[in-house]
Amino acid sequence: MGPRCDLLKGKNRTCMNIIRTTRNQSAACLVDSTSISSSFSPFSSSISDQAVSDHDTVASETNLVGSLKNRLSYRQGTFASISSPSHWSGRCGFLKPEWCNLVSNGAQGVRFMGSQAALEPKTSDGLTVEGILSSHWPILDESESDWKSHAAAVAQSIHLIKKRLQWQKLVVRLGLLSAQVNKPDLWDDPVQAGKISREHGSIMGKMKEVRSLEHQLLEHIDMIKLARDENDNELESESIKALLQMRKDSKEKELQAMLSGEQDPCSCYLEVQAGAGGTESNDWAAMVMKMYKLWAQRRGYDVSVVDEMLGETAGIKRATIKVEGEYAFGYAKAEVGVHRLVRISPFDAAKRRHTSFAAVAVIPILGDGSSRVKINESELRIERFRSGGPGGQHANVTESAVKITHLPTGITATCQNERSQHRNKASAMAVVQSRLDQLELAREAQMNAQHTQSLTEIGWGNQIRTYVLHPYRMVKDLRTNYEVTDPDAVLEGDIDGFILSYLSASLDKDTDE
Amino acid sequence: MAAAAAALRRLSASCCSALTPPPLFLRPPTYPSTVSHIRKWKQWAKTLTPSVGSSFAALDNGPDATLLCRELNWLLDDVVVHQQDDTSLLPILDHPRQDDSQPVYLRASLDDLCLMWNQRIHQRRPFQYIVGCQHWRDLVLCVQEGVLIPRPETELIVDLVSDVIREHSDLKDGVWADLGTGSGALAIGIGRILANGGKVVATDLSPAAAAVASYNVQRYNLQDKIEIRQGSWFEPLKDCQQKLAGLVSNPPYIPSHHIAGLQAEVGMHEPRLALDGGSEGMDYLLHLCNEAASMLKPGGFFAFETNGKEHCQLLADYLSNGLKGSFSEIKIVSDFADIPRFVTGFRSVPK
């Protein structure tokens, strides 16, 4: 939880943005639910053995639908089939006797309502998850015990998870598969049938998980409303607590959904290169690098400087750091591109306004498990980076920078921050390895044409963000229009808002494509 | 890793008496301080470096201000006890945070650190002597005045040996000799890549060097594999004639008339005994070549470090023509600065 918790702070804006972008899609989502219903109905009548495990979801879905007709039968569903938050288990005492009777009948209700299983889940008064999203309830801090805020946050997370899963495509696919599963001659070709059944099952599983989140959310809301109706304060606060827990859990799930790329969990190298413009640019590059060091520190990542080439007067011409920790690449990849600064330069005696640029590149460090490009030693040129003088016993050098060039690709890496040449070499070698791996991945991605979205184009990209310190103060991301008015905080490493809004926006893009 | 490091520290604590004063990174962290005090100290230390600028570099190829700043970081790295999670304090030092007043412990007082940094800047005492260690390959070798600080170029000899024993696996189990071992760098580097049956005998004329080498060998727990003998070149190796599987050396090779013009860190602080190679710098290299034939077993490997291109060519020529028939596959190998640095070859196998 630790580092991720920080991420949540200042996220309100992001969420609001996301809500804005998703508003137009709610209509489309309603269409989903009808197509689900058509795909589910044949399923429930021709259920095969392998899909038995899906029953519980169907059960919970059924119960929810049932609740539209009979609020009490819905209650029983809550306790019978949905994994209730653990603290509720000891609270059966508050159940009214008539509910308890119904609990025992719960399982039966499931079967006959199977055909309605896929209707959009709703609360007893007809509220849907989409409805929550489009009502724009403000999302406040977790510490505020406002249930609407919690509910909106959960709905938000569910929405993002659905986007990541490419929900609409899943629905269509499930419809096709269900039709096939339903054919009487399915098992004439057992191999094909097995394949279809497996895919059908796996898609069902994914959708089931999301649907159960939706049910859980709506049940919590129902419970809170019920508690209010009945003036049961204790139940109300328990329910809000449960909803808050759900908010935390689904935030976790949302992050997992956002960072589900194969390399996202990796550590990474982050490089900053000063643009043209001498001292002012070099100073800007150093500011950007400091921003990332502080950001990484906040998130609990280990940061080490691999390579650093200082500017003549101030700042850096170029630097590479290694950011180690879970999902370092997943987050940092959102920062790839050119960062622009507008300010009165402290290096300009005439106090004029200057614009400077710094480019950021991020390279994942693949784990040992991944297939890595094999490097042939004979294809490398290894040099002492800043050579000069006769060397050997003549010189006392504490610096033993090494530059490695991979001759076939021209990829180079230098390292000078380790205390021995051997380690500098190993460190530079690791950078070369990661660059080559990256190159190979990019090549493969290009071959899979569908994979050419911006996230995989890790390199010196286009301008992504502007930092204005004068005449006004603002940092604005050009890709998402996410902006803040406190550049100092951003430069102190508070960039999670930018990262998250970008990652969410990338998901939007995925679904659009 | 952490456990191994702790074990290493315990081990070295038990034999610390061998070195006085002990290297900075092995001293007990008994000096309480705070992040903000250390930061102030660092700021002061940094103010001494701009005055240096590139004047040392222009004078005798010495360190410039950038390099001194890096050394400053390393000095703090050795002296500040890392936090429990083992993350370095250094990033915190550069970026003020709220926990500035948190207590940290130092292995030397800030006053001592002032003294050390003044020595570094004003007397140009080598950084490695100040902290008492040199990072070499993946080793941390303790060094002190009287012992040559192992050079980065020399690291490559271990790679050369590693390549050779991969192709000639019989050499992996043999006895290797490192002559003029100094801090024991080559002996330890090679000792760690030999098979269980392999052994290294390392000699040095200087008692100070022999003591430091023994200390380093023990710190890496290699005393069963590496034997340090005090004495001149082959003299302590009478029992190894015709038996050596390998022979390596980084002997003194600087021509006597160059000593006066050396970089201050080297000329004023390192032992002349480990640097001065006679009028042409070849005295000891030639001695090594002359004796090598009688010490190496047939098929045995040798690698010597030299002063550069001229030495390499002279030596290679001497080995193939002057000592005709004794050696085969004589090669000149360059270092990473592309300077011909090493001469390698094998003792000929009689037909």
PDB file of C-alpha atoms in Angstrom, chain A residues 290 293-294 297-298 301-303 308 310 382-400 402 416-423 425 492, chain B residues 61 66-67 70-71 74 78 87 91-92 95 97 126-128 135-138 149 151-153 155 250-254 262-263 265-266 274-275 307 336-337 339 341:
ATOM      1  CA  LYS A 290      15.819  16.680  -9.220  1.00  0.00           C
ATOM      2  CA  LYS A 293      14.722  12.022  -7.820  1.00  0.00           C
ATOM      3  CA  LEU A 294      12.330  13.554  -5.306  1.00  0.00           C
ATOM      4  CA  GLN A 297      12.038   9.064  -3.162  1.00  0.00           C
ATOM      5  CA  ARG A 298       8.447   9.897  -2.242  1.00  0.00           C
ATOM      6  CA  TYR A 301      11.968   3.774  -4.874  1.00  0.00           C
ATOM      7  CA  ASP A 302      15.734   3.411  -4.700  1.00  0.00           C
ATOM      8  CA  VAL A 303      17.478   5.974  -6.836  1.00  0.00           C
ATOM      9  CA  GLU A 308      25.985  12.509 -15.023  1.00  0.00           C
ATOM     10  CA  LEU A 310      27.662  18.419 -15.664  1.00  0.00           C
ATOM     11  CA  ILE A 382      34.762  -0.392 -24.315  1.00  0.00           C
ATOM     12  CA  GLU A 383      36.615   2.798 -23.576  1.00  0.00           C
ATOM     13  CA  ARG A 384      37.787   4.762 -20.635  1.00  0.00           C
ATOM     14  CA  PHE A 385      35.424   7.676 -21.019  1.00  0.00           C
ATOM     15  CA  ARG A 386      37.565  10.652 -20.146  1.00  0.00           C
ATOM     16  CA  SER A 387      40.977   9.347 -20.991  1.00  0.00           C
ATOM     17  CA  GLY A 388      44.113  11.411 -20.993  1.00  0.00           C
ATOM     18  CA  GLY A 389      47.624  11.090 -19.642  1.00  0.00           C
ATOM     19  CA  PRO A 390      49.708   7.955 -19.503  1.00  0.00           C
ATOM     20  CA  GLY A 391      47.494   6.171 -16.962  1.00  0.00           C
ATOM     21  CA  GLY A 392      48.627   3.140 -15.009  1.00  0.00           C
ATOM     22  CA  GLN A 393      50.947   3.828 -12.105  1.00  0.00           C
ATOM     23  CA  HIS A 394      51.354   7.445 -13.243  1.00  0.00           C
ATOM     24  CA  ALA A 395      47.904   8.437 -12.202  1.00  0.00           C
ATOM     25  CA  ASN A 396      45.786   8.468  -9.097  1.00  0.00           C
ATOM     26  CA  VAL A 397      42.268   8.383 -10.413  1.00  0.00           C
ATOM     27  CA  THR A 398      39.210   7.915  -8.308  1.00  0.00           C
ATOM     28  CA  GLU A 399      37.108   8.280 -11.407  1.00  0.00           C
ATOM     29  CA  SER A 400      37.115   5.388 -13.803  1.00  0.00           C
ATOM     30  CA  VAL A 402      33.589   3.683 -18.854  1.00  0.00           C
ATOM     31  CA  GLN A 416      31.146   7.159 -14.001  1.00  0.00           C
ATOM     32  CA  ASN A 417      29.500   7.130 -10.639  1.00  0.00           C
ATOM     33  CA  GLU A 418      30.668   3.782  -9.371  1.00  0.00           C
ATOM     34  CA  ARG A 419      33.857   3.590  -7.397  1.00  0.00           C
ATOM     35  CA  SER A 420      35.598   0.982  -9.523  1.00  0.00           C
ATOM     36  CA  GLN A 421      36.074   0.633 -13.257  1.00  0.00           C
ATOM     37  CA  HIS A 422      34.746  -2.892 -13.087  1.00  0.00           C
ATOM     38  CA  ARG A 423      31.479  -1.680 -11.572  1.00  0.00           C
ATOM     39  CA  LYS A 425      31.603  -1.198 -16.773  1.00  0.00           C
ATOM     40  CA  GLU A 492       9.565  19.065  -5.640  1.00  0.00           C
TER      41      GLU A 492
ATOM     42  CA  ASN B  61      46.656  15.876 -14.592  1.00  0.00           C
ATOM     43  CA  THR B  66      33.811  17.916 -10.420  1.00  0.00           C
ATOM     44  CA  LEU B  67      35.822  14.905  -9.451  1.00  0.00           C
ATOM     45  CA  ARG B  70      32.243  13.133  -6.367  1.00  0.00           C
ATOM     46  CA  GLU B  71      34.943  12.130  -3.909  1.00  0.00           C
ATOM     47  CA  TRP B  74      32.003   8.937  -1.516  1.00  0.00           C
ATOM     48  CA  ASP B  78      31.835   5.783   3.875  1.00  0.00           C
ATOM     49  CA  THR B  87      19.051   3.492   1.510  1.00  0.00           C
ATOM     50  CA  PRO B  91      19.980  12.072  -1.748  1.00  0.00           C
ATOM     51  CA  ILE B  92      18.520  13.497   1.450  1.00  0.00           C
ATOM     52  CA  HIS B  95      17.373  17.919  -0.881  1.00  0.00           C
ATOM     53  CA  ARG B  97      13.303  17.521   3.979  1.00  0.00           C
ATOM     54  CA  PRO B 126      45.075  10.565  -2.165  1.00  0.00           C
ATOM     55  CA  PHE B 127      41.389  10.060  -1.489  1.00  0.00           C
ATOM     56  CA  GLN B 128      41.963   6.321  -1.046  1.00  0.00           C
ATOM     57  CA  HIS B 135      37.050   0.034  -4.660  1.00  0.00           C
ATOM     58  CA  TRP B 136      38.617  -2.282  -7.180  1.00  0.00           C
ATOM     59  CA  ARG B 137      36.601  -4.618  -9.376  1.00  0.00           C
ATOM     60  CA  ASP B 138      33.867  -5.824  -7.068  1.00  0.00           C
ATOM     61  CA  ILE B 149      46.735   2.061  -4.466  1.00  0.00           C
ATOM     62  CA  ARG B 151      44.814   1.040 -10.386  1.00  0.00           C
ATOM     63  CA  PRO B 152      41.714   0.561 -12.522  1.00  0.00           C
ATOM     64  CA  GLU B 153      43.838  -0.597 -15.461  1.00  0.00           C
ATOM     65  CA  GLU B 155      41.557  -4.852 -13.013  1.00  0.00           C
ATOM     66  CA  ASN B 250      52.169  -5.142 -11.851  1.00  0.00           C
ATOM     67  CA  PRO B 251      55.798  -4.304 -11.041  1.00  0.00           C
ATOM     68  CA  PRO B 252      57.173  -0.755 -10.649  1.00  0.00           C
ATOM     69  CA  TYR B 253      57.606   0.493 -14.221  1.00  0.00           C
ATOM     70  CA  ILE B 254      57.894   4.277 -14.139  1.00  0.00           C
ATOM     71  CA  LEU B 262      54.280  12.690 -11.275  1.00  0.00           C
ATOM     72  CA  GLN B 263      50.810  13.809 -10.234  1.00  0.00           C
ATOM     73  CA  GLU B 265      48.831  12.342  -5.246  1.00  0.00           C
ATOM     74  CA  VAL B 266      51.182   9.727  -6.647  1.00  0.00           C
ATOM     75  CA  ALA B 274      56.205   0.443  -5.891  1.00  0.00           C
ATOM     76  CA  LEU B 275      56.654   2.968  -8.728  1.00  0.00           C
ATOM     77  CA  ASN B 307      54.196   1.549 -18.757  1.00  0.00           C
ATOM     78  CA  PHE B 336      40.269   0.766 -21.880  1.00  0.00           C
ATOM     79  CA  ALA B 337      42.068   3.993 -22.785  1.00  0.00           C
ATOM     80  CA  ILE B 339      46.981   2.278 -24.453  1.00  0.00           C
ATOM     81  CA  ARG B 341      49.275  -1.971 -21.362  1.00  0.00           C
TER      82      ARG B 341
END
